[in-house]
Coordinates of C-alpha atoms in Angstrom, one line a residue:
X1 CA 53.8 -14.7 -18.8
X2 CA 52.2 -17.2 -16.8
X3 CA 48.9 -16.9 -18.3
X4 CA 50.5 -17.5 -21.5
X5 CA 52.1 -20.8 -19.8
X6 CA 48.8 -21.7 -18.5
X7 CA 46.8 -21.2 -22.2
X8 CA 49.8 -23.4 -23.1
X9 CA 49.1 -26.0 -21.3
X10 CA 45.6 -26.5 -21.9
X11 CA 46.3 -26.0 -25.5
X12 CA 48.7 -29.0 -25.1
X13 CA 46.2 -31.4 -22.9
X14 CA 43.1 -30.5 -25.4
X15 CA 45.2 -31.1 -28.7
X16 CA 48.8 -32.2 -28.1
X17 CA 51.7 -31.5 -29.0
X18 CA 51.5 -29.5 -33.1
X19 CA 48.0 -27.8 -32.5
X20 CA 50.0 -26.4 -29.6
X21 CA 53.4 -24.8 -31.6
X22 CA 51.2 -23.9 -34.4
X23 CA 48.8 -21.7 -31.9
X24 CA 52.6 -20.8 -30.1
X25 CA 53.6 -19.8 -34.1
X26 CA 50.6 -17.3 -34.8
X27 CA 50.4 -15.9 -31.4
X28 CA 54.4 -14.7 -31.8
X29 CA 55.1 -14.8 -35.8
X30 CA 51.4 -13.7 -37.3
X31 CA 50.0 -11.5 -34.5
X32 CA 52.7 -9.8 -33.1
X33 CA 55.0 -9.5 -36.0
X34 CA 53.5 -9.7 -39.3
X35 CA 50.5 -8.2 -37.8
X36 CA 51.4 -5.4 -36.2
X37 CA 54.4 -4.4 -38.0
X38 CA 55.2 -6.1 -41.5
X39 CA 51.3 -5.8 -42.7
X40 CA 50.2 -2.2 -41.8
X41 CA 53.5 -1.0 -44.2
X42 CA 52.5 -3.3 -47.1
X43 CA 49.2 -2.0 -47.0
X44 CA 50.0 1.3 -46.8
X45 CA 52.3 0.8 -50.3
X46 CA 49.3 -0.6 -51.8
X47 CA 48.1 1.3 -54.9
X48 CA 44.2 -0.2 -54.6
X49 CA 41.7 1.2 -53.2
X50 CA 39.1 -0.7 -51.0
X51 CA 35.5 -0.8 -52.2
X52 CA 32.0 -1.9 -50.0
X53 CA 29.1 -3.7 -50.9
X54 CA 27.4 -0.2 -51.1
X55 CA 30.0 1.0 -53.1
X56 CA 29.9 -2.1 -55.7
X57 CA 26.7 -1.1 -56.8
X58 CA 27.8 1.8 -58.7
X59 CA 30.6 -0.5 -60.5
X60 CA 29.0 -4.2 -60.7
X61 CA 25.7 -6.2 -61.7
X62 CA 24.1 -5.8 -57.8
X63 CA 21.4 -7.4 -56.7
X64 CA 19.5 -5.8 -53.5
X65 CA 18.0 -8.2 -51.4
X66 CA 14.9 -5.6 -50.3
X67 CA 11.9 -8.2 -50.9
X68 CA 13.9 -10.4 -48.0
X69 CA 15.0 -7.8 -46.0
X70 CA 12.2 -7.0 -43.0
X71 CA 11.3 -3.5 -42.4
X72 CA 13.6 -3.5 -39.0
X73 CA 16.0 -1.2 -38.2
X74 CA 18.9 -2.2 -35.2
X75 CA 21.5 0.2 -34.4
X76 CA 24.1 -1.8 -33.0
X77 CA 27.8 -1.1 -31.7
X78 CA 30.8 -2.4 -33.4
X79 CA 32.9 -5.6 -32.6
X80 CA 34.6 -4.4 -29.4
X81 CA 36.2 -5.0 -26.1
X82 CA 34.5 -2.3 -23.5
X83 CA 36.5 -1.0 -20.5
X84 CA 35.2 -1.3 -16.7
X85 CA 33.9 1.7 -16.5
X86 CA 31.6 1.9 -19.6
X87 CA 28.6 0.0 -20.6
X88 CA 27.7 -1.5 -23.9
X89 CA 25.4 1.5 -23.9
X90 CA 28.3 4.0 -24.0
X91 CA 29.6 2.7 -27.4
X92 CA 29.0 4.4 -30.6
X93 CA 26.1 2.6 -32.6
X94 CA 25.5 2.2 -36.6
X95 CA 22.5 1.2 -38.3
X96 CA 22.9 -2.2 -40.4
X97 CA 22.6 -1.8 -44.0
X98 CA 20.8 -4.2 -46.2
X99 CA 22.1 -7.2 -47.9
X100 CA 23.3 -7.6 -51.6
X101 CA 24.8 -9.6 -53.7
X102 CA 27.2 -8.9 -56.3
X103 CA 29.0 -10.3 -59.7
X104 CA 32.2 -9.2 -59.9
X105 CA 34.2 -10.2 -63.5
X106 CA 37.9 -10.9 -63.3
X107 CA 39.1 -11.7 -60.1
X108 CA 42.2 -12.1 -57.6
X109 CA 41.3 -14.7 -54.9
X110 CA 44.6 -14.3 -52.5
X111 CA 45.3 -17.6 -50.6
X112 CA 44.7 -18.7 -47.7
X113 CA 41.7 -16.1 -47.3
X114 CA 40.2 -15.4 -50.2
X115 CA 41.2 -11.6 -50.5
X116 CA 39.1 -10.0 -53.5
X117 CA 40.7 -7.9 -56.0
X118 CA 39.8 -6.5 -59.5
X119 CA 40.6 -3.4 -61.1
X120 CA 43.0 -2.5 -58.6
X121 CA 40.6 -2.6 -55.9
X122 CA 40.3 -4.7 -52.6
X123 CA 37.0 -6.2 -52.6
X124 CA 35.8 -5.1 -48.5
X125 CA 33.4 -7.7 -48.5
X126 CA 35.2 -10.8 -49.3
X127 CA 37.0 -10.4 -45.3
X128 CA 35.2 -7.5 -43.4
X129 CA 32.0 -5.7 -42.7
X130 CA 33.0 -2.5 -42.9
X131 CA 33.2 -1.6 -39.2
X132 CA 36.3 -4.1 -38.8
X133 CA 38.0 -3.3 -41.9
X134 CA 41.0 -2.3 -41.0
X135 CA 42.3 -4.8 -38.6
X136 CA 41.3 -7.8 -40.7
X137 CA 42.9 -6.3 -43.6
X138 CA 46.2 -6.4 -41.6
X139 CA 44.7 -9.7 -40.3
X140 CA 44.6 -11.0 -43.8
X141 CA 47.6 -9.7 -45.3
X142 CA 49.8 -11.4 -42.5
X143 CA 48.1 -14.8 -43.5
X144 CA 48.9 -14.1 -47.0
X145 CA 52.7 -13.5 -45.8
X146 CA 53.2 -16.3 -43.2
X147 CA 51.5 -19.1 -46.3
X148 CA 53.3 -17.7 -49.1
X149 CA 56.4 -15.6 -48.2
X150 CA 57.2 -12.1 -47.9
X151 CA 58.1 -11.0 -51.5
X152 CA 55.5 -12.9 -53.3
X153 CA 52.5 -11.0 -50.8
X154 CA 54.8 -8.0 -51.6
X155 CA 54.6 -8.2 -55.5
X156 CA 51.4 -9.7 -55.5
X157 CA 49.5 -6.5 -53.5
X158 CA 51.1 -3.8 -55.2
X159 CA 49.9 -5.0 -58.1
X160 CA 51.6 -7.5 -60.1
X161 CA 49.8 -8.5 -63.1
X162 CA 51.6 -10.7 -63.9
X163 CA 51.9 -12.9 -60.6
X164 CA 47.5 -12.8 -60.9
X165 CA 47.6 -14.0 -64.5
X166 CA 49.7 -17.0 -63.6
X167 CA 47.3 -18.5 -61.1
X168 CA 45.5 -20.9 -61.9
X169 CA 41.3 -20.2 -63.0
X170 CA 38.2 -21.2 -61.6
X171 CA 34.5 -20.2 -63.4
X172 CA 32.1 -18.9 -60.7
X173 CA 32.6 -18.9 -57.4
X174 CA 31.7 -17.7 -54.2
X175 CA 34.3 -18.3 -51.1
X176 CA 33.4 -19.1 -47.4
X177 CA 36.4 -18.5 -46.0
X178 CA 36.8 -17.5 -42.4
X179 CA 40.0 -15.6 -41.1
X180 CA 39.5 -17.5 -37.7
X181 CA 38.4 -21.0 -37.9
X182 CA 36.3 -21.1 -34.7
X183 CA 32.3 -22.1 -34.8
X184 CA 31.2 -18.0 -34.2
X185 CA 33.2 -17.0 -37.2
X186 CA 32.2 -19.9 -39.6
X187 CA 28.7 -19.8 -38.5
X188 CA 27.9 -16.0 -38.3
X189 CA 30.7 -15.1 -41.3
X190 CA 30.4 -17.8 -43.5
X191 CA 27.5 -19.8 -43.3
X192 CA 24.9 -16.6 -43.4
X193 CA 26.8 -15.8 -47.1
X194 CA 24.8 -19.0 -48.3
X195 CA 21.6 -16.9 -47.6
X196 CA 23.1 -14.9 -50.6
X197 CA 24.0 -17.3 -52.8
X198 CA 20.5 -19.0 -52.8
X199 CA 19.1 -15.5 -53.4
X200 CA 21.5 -15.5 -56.0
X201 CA 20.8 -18.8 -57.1
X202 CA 16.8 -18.2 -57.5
X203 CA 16.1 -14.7 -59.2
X204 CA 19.5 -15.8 -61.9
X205 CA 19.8 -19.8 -62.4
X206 CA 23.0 -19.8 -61.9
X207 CA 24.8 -22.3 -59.3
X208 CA 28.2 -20.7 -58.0
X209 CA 30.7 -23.4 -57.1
X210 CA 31.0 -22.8 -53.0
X211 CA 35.0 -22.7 -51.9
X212 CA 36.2 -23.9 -48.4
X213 CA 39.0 -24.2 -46.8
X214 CA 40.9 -27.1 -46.7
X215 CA 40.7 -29.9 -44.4
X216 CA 37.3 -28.0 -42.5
X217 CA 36.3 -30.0 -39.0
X218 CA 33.4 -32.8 -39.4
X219 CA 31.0 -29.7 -37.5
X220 CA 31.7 -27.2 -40.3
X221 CA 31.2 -29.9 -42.6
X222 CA 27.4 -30.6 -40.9
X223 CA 26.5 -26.9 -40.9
X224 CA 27.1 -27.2 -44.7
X225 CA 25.4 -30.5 -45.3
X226 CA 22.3 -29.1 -42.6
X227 CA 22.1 -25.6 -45.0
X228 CA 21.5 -28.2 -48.0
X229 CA 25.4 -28.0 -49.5
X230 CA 27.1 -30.9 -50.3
X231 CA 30.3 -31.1 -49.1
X232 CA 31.9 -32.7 -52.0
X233 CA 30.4 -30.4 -54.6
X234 CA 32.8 -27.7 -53.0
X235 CA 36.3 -26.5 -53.7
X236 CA 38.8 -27.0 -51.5
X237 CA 41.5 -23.4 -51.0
X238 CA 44.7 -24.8 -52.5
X239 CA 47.7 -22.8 -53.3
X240 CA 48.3 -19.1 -53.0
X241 CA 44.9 -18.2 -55.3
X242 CA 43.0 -18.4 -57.9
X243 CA 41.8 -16.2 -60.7
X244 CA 38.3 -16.2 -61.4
X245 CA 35.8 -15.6 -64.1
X246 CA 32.8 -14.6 -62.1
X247 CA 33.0 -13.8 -58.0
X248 CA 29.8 -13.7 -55.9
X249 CA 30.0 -11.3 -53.3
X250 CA 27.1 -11.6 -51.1
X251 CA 26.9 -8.8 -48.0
X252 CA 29.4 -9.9 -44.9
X253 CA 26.7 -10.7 -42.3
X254 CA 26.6 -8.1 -39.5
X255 CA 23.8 -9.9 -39.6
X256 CA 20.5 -8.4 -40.2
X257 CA 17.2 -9.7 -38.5
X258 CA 16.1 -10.9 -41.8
X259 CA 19.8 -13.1 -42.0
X260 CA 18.9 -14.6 -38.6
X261 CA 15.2 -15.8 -39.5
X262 CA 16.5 -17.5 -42.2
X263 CA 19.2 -19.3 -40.0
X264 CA 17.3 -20.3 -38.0
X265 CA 14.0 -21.3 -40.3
X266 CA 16.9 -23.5 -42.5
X267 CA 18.4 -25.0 -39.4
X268 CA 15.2 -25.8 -37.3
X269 CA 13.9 -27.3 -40.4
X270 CA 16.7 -29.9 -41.2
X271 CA 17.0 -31.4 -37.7
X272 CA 14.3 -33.8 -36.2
X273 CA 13.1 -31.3 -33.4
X274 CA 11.8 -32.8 -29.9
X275 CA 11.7 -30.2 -27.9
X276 CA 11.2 -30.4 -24.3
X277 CA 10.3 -27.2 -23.8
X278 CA 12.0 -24.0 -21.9
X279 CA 15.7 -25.4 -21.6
X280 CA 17.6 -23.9 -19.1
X281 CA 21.4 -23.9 -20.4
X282 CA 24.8 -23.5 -18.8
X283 CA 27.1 -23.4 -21.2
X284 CA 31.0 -24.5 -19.7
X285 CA 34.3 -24.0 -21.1
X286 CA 36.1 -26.5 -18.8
X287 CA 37.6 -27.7 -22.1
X288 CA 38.5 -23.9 -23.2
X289 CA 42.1 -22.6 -23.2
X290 CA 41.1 -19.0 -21.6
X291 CA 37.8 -18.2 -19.8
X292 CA 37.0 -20.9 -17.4
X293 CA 34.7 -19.9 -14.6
X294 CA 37.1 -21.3 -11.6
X295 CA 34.3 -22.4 -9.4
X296 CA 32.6 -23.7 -11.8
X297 CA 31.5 -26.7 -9.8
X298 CA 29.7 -24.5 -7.2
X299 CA 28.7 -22.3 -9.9
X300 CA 26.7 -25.5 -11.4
X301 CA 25.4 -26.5 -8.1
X302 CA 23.5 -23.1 -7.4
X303 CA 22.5 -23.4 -11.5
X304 CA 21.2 -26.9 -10.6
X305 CA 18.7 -25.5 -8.0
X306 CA 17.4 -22.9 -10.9
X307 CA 16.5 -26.3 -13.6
X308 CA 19.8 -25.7 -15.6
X309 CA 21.8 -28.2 -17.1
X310 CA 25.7 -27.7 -17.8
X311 CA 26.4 -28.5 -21.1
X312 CA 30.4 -29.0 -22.8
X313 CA 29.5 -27.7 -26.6
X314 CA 32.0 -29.7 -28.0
X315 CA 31.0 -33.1 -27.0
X316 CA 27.3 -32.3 -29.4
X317 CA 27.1 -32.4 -32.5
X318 CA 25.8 -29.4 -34.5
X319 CA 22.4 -30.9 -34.8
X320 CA 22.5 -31.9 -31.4
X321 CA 23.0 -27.8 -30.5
X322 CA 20.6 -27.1 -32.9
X323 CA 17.8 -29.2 -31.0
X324 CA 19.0 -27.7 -27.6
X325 CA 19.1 -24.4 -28.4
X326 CA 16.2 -24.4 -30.4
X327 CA 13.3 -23.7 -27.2
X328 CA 16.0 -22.1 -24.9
X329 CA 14.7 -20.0 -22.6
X330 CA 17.8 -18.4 -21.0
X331 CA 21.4 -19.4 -21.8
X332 CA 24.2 -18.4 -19.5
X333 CA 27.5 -19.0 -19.7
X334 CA 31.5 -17.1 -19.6
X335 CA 31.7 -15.1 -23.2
X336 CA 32.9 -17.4 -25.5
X337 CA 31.5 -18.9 -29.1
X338 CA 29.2 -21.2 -28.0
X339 CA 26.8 -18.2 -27.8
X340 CA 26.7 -18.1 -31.5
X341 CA 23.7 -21.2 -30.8
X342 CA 21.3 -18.3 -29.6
X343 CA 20.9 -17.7 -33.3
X344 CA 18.9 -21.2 -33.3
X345 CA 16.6 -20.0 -30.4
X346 CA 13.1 -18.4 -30.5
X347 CA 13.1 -15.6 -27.5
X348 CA 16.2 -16.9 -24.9
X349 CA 16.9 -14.6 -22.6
X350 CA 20.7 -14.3 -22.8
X351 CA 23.3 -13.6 -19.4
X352 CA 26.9 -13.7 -20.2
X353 CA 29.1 -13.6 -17.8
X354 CA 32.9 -11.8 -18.0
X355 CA 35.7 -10.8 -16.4
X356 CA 36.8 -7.5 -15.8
X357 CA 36.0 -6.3 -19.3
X358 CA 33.6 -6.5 -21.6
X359 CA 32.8 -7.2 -25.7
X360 CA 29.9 -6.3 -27.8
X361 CA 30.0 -9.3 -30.1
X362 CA 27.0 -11.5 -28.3
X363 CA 25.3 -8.6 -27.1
X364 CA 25.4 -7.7 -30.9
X365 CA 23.9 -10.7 -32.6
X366 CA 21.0 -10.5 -29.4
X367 CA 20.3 -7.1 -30.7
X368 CA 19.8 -8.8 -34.1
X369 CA 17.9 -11.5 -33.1
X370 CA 15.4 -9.5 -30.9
X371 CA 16.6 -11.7 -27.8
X372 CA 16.4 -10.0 -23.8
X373 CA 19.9 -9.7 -23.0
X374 CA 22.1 -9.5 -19.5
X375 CA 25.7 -9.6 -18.6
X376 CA 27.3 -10.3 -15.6
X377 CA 30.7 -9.3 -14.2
X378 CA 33.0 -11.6 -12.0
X379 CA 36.3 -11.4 -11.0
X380 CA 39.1 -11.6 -13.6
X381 CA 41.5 -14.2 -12.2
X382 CA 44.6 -14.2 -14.5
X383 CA 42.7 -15.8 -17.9
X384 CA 40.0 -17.0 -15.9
X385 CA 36.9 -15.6 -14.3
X386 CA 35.7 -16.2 -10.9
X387 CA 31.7 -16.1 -9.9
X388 CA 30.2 -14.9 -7.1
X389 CA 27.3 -18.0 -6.8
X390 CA 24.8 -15.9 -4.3
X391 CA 25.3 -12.6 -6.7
X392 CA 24.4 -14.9 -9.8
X393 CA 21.4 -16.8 -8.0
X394 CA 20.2 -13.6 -7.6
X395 CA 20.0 -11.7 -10.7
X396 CA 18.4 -15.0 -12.3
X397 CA 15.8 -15.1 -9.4
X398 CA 15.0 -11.2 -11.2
X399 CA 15.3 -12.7 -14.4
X400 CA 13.4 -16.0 -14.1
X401 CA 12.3 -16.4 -11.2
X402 CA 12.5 -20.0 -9.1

């Protein structure tokens, strides 16, 4: 309880007063109600099926995107929170598949997220790789609920017909629409799609109008303008959905090593680069709600001594990360989203530093991107995470030396 008061309360000095009750709304309504216990039971009811990107090419016009893909295989381990007493190691890994991209006639889109269905089948790809299907279905599905209502989700998932043929129609389309709105989710499951749609684009002719959410931050709105999208030639989400002529359905990014090359090729290339050469990055979440390091100002002290510079993310602009990031060599900071920049960086070594647990997602994309990779574990202090300074001077002295 009082770490919940204490997320509250940075949540209130960050973004005031309605950011604050709507955060307060989805952690009781969405997550702990519609989530866990009105979701799962609507889902289960459902009649449709849920089909893959593999599975698509045995229904749909698919096109594999092998003369892109590199001829690199990386088993990694699913999205996933790791107890003490295991290593990233210990979890179960999967090879990454390669990317496609489908045309899908007829669609459902399913406000706010963009759920996929046609031919009474859930279209995987449109929300989830499918190593996290499951949870962002019921992720999804309680999103539907707590926009539109109860009985219209109801009707509308077990099939109505007539509900779909009501909304109203848009030609082709391809969404990039995140479940979470944070820079991790929009970058790594959003913005990689558009690596798709220009594949798309090149081997048919065919431009796909790009759909957003409403109202994106002025950062998602430069990640767009920095991949070569307009903005303004974009749909904005309205409404509870849409039904579509033609959907395209590129892979959701895992991503592959091919995905992150082009990344970072596109990004590197639309920002005026003056690299000073072998940045040394701290990266603080003194502005974060969770995840603080509590002495951090020691922590930045012994960094100091090492070359490193702290950095708040949120004060830069994209470009601005883009150019710091982009000749890293070693970022270190508490897990949190601003890792997603390694995906601008040549060969960073990466040390993140947790609590008393562990997650796979960083660790993940390093794997992907071919980076060296270290964690280190402090002291869980309630939502925060305390640092041993001497214990981190020393494992970067192994890592980097003076």
């Amino acid at each position: 309880m009082l770490d919940l008061a204490r997320r509250t309360f940075r949540k209130y000095e960050n973004e005031g007063v309605s950011e604050t009750l709507a955060a307060g709304w989805e952690i009781v309504f969405r997550k702990k109600l519609l989530k866990q216990h009105i979701s799962p039971k609507i889902i289960r009811r459902s009649p449709y099926t849920t089909l893959h990107q593999s599975e698509l090419v045995d229904t749909y016009s698919t096109r594999w995107m092998n003369d892109l893909e590199e001829n690199i295989k990386v088993n990694i381990p699913p999205k996933t929170w790791v107890s003490p007493s295991k290593t990233f190691s210990d979890v179960e890994q999967y090879t990454i598949d390669s990317s496609a991209i489908s045309e899908i006639d007829d669609v459902t889109l399913l406000g706010p997220v963009a759920l996929g269905i046609a031919d009474e089948q859930l279209i995987g790809d449109t929300i989830a790789p499918p190593s996290l299907l499951d949870n962002r279905l019921e992720v999804a599905v309680s999103q539907i609920i707590e926009a539109h209502g109860f009985k219209w989700t109801y009707d509308t998932i077990l099939s109505d017909d007539e509900i779909h043929s009501r909304l109203p129609n848009l030609g082709t389309v391809c969404p990039l629409i995140p479940l979470w709105s944070n820079y991790y989710h929009w970058i790594v499951e959003c913005i990689l799609k558009l690596r798709g749609v220009e594949y798309y684009q090149e081997t048919t002719g065919h431009v796909p109008t790009i759909v957003i959410p409403p109202d994106i931050p002025s950062w998602a709105k430069e990640t767009l303008e920095l991949m070569g999208v307009n903005p303004t030639d974009c749909i904005e989400f309205e409404g509870r959905g849409y039904q579509v002529d033609k959907l395209i359905v590129p892979t959701y990014p895992e991503p592959t090593p091919s995905e992150y090359r082009w990344l970072r090729k596109k990004a590197i290339s639309a920002v005026d680069l003056k690299n000073k050469g072998g940045e040394r990055i701290y990266i603080s979440r003194r502005n974060a709600t969770r995840r603080r390091i509590i002495n951090e100002s020691t922590v930045i002290e012994t960094l100091n001594e090492l070359g490193f510079s702290a950095y708040v993310l949120e004060d830069l602009s994209v470009s601005d990360q883009i150019q710091l990031f982009s000749d890293a060599e070693i970022i270190v900071g508490p897990h949190g989203a601003g890792f997603t920049n390694m995906l601008f960086s040549n060969d960073p070594i990466i040390l993140e530093i947790f609590g008393d647990r562990i997650k796979t997602t960083f660790y993940r994309l390093a794997k992907i991107a071919g980076h060296e990779y270290h964690y280190l574990s402090g002291k869980s202090n309630g939502i925060d995470i305390q640092v041993e300074p001497d214990q981190l001077k020393k494992v970067l002295v192994d890592l980097i030396g003076v």
